[in-house]
Coordinates of C-alpha atoms and ligand atoms in Angstrom, one line a residue:
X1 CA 189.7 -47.4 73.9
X2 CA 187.8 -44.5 75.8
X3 CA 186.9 -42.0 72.5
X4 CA 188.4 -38.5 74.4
X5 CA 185.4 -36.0 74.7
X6 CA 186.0 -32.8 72.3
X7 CA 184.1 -29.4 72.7
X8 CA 183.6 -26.5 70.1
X9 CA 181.5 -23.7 69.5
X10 CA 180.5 -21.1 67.4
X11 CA 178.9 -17.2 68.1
X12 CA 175.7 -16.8 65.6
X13 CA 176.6 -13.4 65.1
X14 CA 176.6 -10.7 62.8
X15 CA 173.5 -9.9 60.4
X16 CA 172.8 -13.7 58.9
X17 CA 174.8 -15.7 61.3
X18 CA 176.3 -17.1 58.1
X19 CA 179.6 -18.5 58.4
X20 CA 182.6 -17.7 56.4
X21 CA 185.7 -19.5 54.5
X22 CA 187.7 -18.0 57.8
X23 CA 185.9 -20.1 59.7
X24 CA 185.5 -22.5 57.9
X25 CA 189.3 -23.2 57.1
X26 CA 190.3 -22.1 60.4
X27 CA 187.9 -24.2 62.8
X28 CA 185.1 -26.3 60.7
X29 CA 186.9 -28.3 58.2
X30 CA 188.7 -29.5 61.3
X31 CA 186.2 -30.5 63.3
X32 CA 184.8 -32.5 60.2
X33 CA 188.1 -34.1 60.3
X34 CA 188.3 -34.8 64.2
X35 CA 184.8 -36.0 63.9
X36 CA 185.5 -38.6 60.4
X37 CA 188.6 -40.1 62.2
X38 CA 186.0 -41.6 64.8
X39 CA 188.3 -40.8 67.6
X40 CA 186.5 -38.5 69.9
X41 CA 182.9 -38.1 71.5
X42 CA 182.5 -34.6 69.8
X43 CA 180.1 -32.1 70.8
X44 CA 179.6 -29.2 68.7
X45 CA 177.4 -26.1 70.1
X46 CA 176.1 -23.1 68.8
X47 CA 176.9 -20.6 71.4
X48 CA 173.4 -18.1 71.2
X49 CA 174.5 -16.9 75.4
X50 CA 177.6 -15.8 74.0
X51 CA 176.5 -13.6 70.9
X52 CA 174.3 -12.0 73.6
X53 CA 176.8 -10.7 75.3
X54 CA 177.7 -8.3 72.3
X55 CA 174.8 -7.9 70.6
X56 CA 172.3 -7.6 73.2
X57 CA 169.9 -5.3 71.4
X58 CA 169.3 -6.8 67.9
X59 CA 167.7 -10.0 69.3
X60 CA 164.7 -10.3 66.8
X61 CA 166.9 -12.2 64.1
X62 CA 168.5 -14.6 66.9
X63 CA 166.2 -17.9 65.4
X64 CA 167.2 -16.9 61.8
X65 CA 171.2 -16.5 62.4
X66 CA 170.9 -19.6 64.8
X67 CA 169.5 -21.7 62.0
X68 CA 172.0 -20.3 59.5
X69 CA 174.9 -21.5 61.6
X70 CA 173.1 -25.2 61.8
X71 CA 172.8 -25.4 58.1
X72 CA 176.4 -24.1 57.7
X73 CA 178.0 -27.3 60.3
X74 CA 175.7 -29.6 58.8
X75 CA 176.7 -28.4 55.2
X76 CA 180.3 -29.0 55.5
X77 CA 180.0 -31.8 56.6
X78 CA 179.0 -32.5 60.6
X79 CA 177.0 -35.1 60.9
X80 CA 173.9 -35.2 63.7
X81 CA 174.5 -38.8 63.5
X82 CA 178.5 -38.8 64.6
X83 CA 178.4 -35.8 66.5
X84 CA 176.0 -34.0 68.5
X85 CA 175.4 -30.6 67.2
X86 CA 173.2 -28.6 70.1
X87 CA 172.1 -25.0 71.0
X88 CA 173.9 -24.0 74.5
X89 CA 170.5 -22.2 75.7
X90 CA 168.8 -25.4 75.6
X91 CA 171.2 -27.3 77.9
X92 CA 170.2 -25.3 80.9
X93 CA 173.5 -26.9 82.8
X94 CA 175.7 -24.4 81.2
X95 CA 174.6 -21.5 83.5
X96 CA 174.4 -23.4 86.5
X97 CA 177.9 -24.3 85.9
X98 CA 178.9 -20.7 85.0
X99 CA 177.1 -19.3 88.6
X100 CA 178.8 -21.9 90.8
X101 CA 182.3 -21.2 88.4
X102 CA 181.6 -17.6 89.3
X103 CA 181.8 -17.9 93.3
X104 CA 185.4 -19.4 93.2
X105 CA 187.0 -17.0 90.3
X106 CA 188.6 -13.7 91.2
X107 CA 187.2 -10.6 88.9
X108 CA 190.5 -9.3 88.0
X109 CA 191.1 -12.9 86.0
X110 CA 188.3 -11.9 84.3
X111 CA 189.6 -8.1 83.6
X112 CA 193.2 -9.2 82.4
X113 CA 191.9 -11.6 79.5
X114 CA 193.0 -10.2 76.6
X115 CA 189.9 -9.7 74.1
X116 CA 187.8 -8.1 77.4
X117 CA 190.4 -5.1 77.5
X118 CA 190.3 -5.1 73.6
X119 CA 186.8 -5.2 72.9
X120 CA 185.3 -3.5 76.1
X121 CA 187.2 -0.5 74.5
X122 CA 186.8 -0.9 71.2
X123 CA 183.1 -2.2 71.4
X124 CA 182.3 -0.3 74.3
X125 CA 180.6 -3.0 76.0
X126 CA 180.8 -2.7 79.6
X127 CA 177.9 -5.8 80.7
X128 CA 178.4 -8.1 83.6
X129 CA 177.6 -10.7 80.9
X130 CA 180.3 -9.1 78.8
X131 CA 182.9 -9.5 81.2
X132 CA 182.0 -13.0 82.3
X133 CA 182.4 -14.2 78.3
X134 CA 185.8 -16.5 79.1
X135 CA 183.4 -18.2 82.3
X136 CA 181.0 -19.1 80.0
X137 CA 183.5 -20.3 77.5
X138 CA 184.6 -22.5 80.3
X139 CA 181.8 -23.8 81.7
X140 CA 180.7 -25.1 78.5
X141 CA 183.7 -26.9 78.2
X142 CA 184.2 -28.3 82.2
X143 CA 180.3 -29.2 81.9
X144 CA 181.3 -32.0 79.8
X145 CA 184.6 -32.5 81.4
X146 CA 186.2 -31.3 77.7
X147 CA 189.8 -33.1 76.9
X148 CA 190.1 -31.7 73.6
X149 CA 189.0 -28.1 71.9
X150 CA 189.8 -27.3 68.5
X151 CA 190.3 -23.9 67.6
X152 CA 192.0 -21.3 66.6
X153 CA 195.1 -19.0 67.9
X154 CA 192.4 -16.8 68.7
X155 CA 191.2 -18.6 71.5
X156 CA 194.2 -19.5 72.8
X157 CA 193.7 -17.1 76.3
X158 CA 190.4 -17.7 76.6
X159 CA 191.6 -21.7 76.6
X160 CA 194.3 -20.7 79.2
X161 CA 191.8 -19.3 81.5
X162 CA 189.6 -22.5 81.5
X163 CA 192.6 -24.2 82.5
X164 CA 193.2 -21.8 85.4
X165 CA 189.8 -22.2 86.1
X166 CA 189.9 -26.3 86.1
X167 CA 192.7 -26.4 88.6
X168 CA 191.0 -23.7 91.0
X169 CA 187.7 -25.7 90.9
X170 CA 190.2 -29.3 91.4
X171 CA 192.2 -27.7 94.1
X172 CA 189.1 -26.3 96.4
X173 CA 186.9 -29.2 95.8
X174 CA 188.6 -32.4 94.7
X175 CA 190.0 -33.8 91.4
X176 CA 186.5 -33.4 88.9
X177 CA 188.0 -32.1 85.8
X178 CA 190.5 -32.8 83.2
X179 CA 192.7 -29.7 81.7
X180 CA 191.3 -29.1 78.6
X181 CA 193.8 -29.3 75.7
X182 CA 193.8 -27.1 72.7
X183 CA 193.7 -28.3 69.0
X184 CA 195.3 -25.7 66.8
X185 CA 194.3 -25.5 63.2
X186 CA 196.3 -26.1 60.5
X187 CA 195.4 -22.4 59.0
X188 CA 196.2 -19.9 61.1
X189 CA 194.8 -17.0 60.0
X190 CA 192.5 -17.2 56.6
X191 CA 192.9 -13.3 54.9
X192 CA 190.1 -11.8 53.4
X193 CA 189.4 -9.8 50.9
X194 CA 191.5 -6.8 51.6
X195 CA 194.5 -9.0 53.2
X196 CA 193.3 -8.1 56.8
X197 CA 192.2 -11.1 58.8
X198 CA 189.1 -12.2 57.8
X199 CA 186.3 -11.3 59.8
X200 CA 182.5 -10.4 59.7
X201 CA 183.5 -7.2 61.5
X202 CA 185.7 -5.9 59.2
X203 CA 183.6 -6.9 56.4
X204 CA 186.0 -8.3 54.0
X205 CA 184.6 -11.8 54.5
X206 CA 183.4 -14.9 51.3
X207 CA 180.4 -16.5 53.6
X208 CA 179.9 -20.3 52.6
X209 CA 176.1 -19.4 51.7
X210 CA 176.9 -16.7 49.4
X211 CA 175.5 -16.6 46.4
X212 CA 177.6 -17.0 42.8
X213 CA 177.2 -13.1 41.6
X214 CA 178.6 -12.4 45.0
X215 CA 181.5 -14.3 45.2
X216 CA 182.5 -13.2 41.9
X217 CA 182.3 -9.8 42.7
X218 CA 184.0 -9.9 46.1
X219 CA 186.9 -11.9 44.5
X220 CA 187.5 -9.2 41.6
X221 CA 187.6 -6.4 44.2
X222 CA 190.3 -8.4 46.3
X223 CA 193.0 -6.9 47.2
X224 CA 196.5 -8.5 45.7
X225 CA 200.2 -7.6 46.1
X226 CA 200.7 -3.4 46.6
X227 CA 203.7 -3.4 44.6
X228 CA 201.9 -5.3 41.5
X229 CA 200.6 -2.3 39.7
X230 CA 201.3 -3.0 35.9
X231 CA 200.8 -6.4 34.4
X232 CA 204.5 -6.2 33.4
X233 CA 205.8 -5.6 37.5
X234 CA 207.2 -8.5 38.8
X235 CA 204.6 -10.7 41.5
X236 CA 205.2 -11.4 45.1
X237 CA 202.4 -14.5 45.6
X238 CA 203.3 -15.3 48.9
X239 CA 202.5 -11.3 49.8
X240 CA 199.2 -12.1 47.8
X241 CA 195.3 -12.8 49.4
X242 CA 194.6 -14.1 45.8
X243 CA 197.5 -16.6 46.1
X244 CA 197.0 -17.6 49.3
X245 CA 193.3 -18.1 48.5
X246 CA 194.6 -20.0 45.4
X247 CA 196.9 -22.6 47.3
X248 CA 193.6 -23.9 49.8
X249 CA 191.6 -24.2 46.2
X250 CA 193.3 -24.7 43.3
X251 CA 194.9 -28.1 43.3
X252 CA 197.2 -26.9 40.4
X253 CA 198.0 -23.2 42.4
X254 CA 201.9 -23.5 41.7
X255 CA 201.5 -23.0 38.0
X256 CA 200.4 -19.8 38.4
X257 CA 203.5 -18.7 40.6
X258 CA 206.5 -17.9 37.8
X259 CA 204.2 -16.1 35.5
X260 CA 203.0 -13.9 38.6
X261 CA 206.8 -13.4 39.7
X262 CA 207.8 -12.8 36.6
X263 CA 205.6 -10.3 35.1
X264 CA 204.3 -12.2 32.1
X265 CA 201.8 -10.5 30.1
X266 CA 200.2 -13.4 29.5
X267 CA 199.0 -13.6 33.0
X268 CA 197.8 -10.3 35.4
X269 CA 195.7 -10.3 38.4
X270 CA 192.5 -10.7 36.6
X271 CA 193.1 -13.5 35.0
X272 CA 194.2 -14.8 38.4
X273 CA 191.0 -13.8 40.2
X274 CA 188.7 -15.2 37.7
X275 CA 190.8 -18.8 38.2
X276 CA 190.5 -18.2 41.7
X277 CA 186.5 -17.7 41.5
X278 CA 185.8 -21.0 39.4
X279 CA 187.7 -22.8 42.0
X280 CA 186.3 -21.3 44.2
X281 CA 182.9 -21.6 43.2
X282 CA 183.5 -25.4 42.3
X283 CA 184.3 -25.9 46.1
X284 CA 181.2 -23.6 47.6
X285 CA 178.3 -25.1 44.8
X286 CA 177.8 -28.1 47.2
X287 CA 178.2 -26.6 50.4
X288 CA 175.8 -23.9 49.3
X289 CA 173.7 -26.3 47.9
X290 CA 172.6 -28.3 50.6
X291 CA 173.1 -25.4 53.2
X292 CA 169.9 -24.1 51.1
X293 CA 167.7 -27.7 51.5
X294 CA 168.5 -27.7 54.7
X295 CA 167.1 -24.1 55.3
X296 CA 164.4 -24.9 53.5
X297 CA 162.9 -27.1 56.4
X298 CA 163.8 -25.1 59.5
X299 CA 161.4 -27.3 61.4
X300 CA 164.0 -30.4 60.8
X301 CA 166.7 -28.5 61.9
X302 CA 165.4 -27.4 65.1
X303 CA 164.6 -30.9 65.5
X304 CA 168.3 -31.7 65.1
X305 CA 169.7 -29.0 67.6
X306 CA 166.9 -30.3 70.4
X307 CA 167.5 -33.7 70.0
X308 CA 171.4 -33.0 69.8
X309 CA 170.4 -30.7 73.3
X310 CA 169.2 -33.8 74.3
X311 CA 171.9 -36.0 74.3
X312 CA 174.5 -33.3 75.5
X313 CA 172.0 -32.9 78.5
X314 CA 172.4 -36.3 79.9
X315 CA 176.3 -35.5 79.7
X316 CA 176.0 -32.1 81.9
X317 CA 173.2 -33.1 84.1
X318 CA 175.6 -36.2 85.4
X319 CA 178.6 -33.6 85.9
X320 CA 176.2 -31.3 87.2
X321 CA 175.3 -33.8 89.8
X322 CA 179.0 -34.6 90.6
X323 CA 179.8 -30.9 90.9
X324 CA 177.1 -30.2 93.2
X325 CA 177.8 -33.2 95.2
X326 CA 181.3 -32.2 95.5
X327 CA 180.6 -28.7 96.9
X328 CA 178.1 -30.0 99.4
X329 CA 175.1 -28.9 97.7
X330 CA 171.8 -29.7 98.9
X331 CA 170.2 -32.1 96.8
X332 CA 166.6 -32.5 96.9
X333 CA 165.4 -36.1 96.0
X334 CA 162.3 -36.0 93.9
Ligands
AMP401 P1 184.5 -16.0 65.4 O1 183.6 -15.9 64.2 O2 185.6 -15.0 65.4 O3 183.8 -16.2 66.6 O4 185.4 -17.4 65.1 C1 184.8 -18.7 65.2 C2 186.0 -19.7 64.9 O5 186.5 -19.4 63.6 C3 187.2 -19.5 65.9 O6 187.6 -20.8 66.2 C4 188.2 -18.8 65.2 O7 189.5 -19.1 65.5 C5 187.9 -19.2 63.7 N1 188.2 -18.0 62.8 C6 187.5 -16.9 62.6 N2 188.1 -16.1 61.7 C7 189.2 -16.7 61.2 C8 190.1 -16.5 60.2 N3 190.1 -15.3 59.4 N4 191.1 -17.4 59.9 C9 191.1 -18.5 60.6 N5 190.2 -18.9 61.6 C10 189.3 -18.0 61.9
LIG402 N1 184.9 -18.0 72.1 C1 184.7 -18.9 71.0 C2 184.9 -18.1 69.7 O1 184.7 -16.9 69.6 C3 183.3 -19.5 71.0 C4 183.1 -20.5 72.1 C5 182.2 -20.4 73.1 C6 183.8 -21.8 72.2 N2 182.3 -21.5 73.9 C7 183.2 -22.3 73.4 C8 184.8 -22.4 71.5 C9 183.7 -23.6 73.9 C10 185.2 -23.6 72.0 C11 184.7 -24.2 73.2 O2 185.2 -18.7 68.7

């Protein structure tokens, strides 16, 4: 049976490029699931175009967050040999793709996508690039003629307007591309450590690289259930980050739940942290373990996102050839 392609990506963004358990539980661990059940022809990108289309002026760190990313897919558990792991900027393809997408789609598809209105405002980022994020999204998805995309909610519109995209493309110039198909994620939404969503820009976030002293300290400043305030006051765990942190970690997490609800003082919230951090900690050792050998030869890794560039170039340059042959593109032969 035809293995179904599957495309995902990841921004290097913020300070390190480090990822974090949100993204981790809410994308990664799928796609190391997806890629172990042998059933797709996966390509996974780190998507350095897109982080320049917010963070345009701190560029000197780019290489460093780029590699952190690699060693953080690789680390959890993609494999370079299963799937191919690749920098967008070195498959040249995408931005063809993204120009000749750009001809045929209307600007105000662009303007009504929800986290442009969002983030122009509360960013204020006002770039072409900026507003052309969604195109890009979807080029690097049509230029492999993407089935599948696992990701989360998040994405969701951004998935929709690739769709609208495919059909507009199919309609003007003949059946190319397959609707993409989103994969939704088990975890909707990971919290961090103040209950918000967790997110690098809010700061609340456990990255898979950081060290033990950290985690310990970021878990014992996490925010539980509001109404908890004396050992004695009854629990509400499901209101709870540190439960809900508890049930992806500790295998035994329901043990914890009538002492919490009832207001034993046998058990309080710091007793419940500092179970949560050795579990924790027992899941992130390995992961930060080997995210640090592989950082330790940056030259290897670079290797791996060429040679992954590689392959995913043969893939887009025969699309690319379909695409311009079926708008009537001059082709030179050389
Ligand atoms: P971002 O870092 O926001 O670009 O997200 C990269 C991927 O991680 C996307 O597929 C998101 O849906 C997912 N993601 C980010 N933050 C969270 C979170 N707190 N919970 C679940 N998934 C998340
Ligand atoms: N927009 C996605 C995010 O912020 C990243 C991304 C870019 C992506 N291109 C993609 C995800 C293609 C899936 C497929 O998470």
């Amino acid at each position: 049976m035809r293995k179904k392609v599957l495309l995902s990506g990841m921004q290097p963004s913020g300070e390190t490029g480090m990822l974090h358990l949100g993204n981790y539980e809410g994308a990664l661990k799928n796609w190391v699931r997806l890629q172990n059940s042998g059933k797709y022809e996966m390509y996974c990108c780190i998507v350095d175009w897109h982080s320049l289309t917010s963070n345009y002026k701190h560029t000197k760190n780019l290489t460093k967050r780029i590699l952190n990313v690699a060693a953080d897919y690789i680390a959890s558990g993609l494999d370079p040999k299963k799937s191919t792991i690749f920098l967008q900027s070195l498959v040249k393809e995408h931005a063809e793709l993204h120009l000749l997408l750009s001809m045929i789609v209307p600007v105000p598809w662009l303007e009504r996508v929800p986290s442009y209105k969002q983030k122009s405002v509360e960013l204020g980022l006002d770039s072409f690039g900026f507003l052309g994020y969604p195109l890009l999204m979807a080029a690097d998805i049509m230029v492999y003629k993407g089935e599948v995309v696992p990701v989360g909610k998040d994405q969701a519109a951004h998935l929709e307007f690739t769709r609208e995209v495919v059909r507009r493309f199919n309609s003007l110039y003949g059946e190319l591309f397959p609707e993409p198909q989103p994969l939704w994620t088990e975890v909707p939404i990971l919290p961090g450590t103040d209950g918000r969503k967790m997110s690098k820009s809010y700061n609340n976030h456990i990255s898979l690289g950081d060290p033990q002293e950290i985690v310990r300290k970021k878990i014992s400043s996490m925010f539980t259930d509001p109404s908890k305030i004396h050992r004695s006051d009854p629990g509400h765990p499901n209101r709870c980050p540190v439960y809900l942190l508890h049930k992806l970690y500790n295998p035994e997490y329901e043990k914890i739940y009538n002492p919490c609800v009832s207001g034993s003082t046998e058990w309080g919230c710091v007793k419940c942290k500092k179970l949560l951090t050795e579990h924790l900690l027992a899941f992130l050792d390995p992961i930060r373990k080997k995210r640090e050998e592989l950082l330790s030869d940056p030259g290897e890794l670079m290797r791996i996102l060429a040679s992954g560039a590689e392959k995913a170039r043969e893939k887009a340059s025969a699309t690319m050839r379909e695409v311009r042959a079926a708008m009537h593109m001059l082709e030179a032969e050389l």
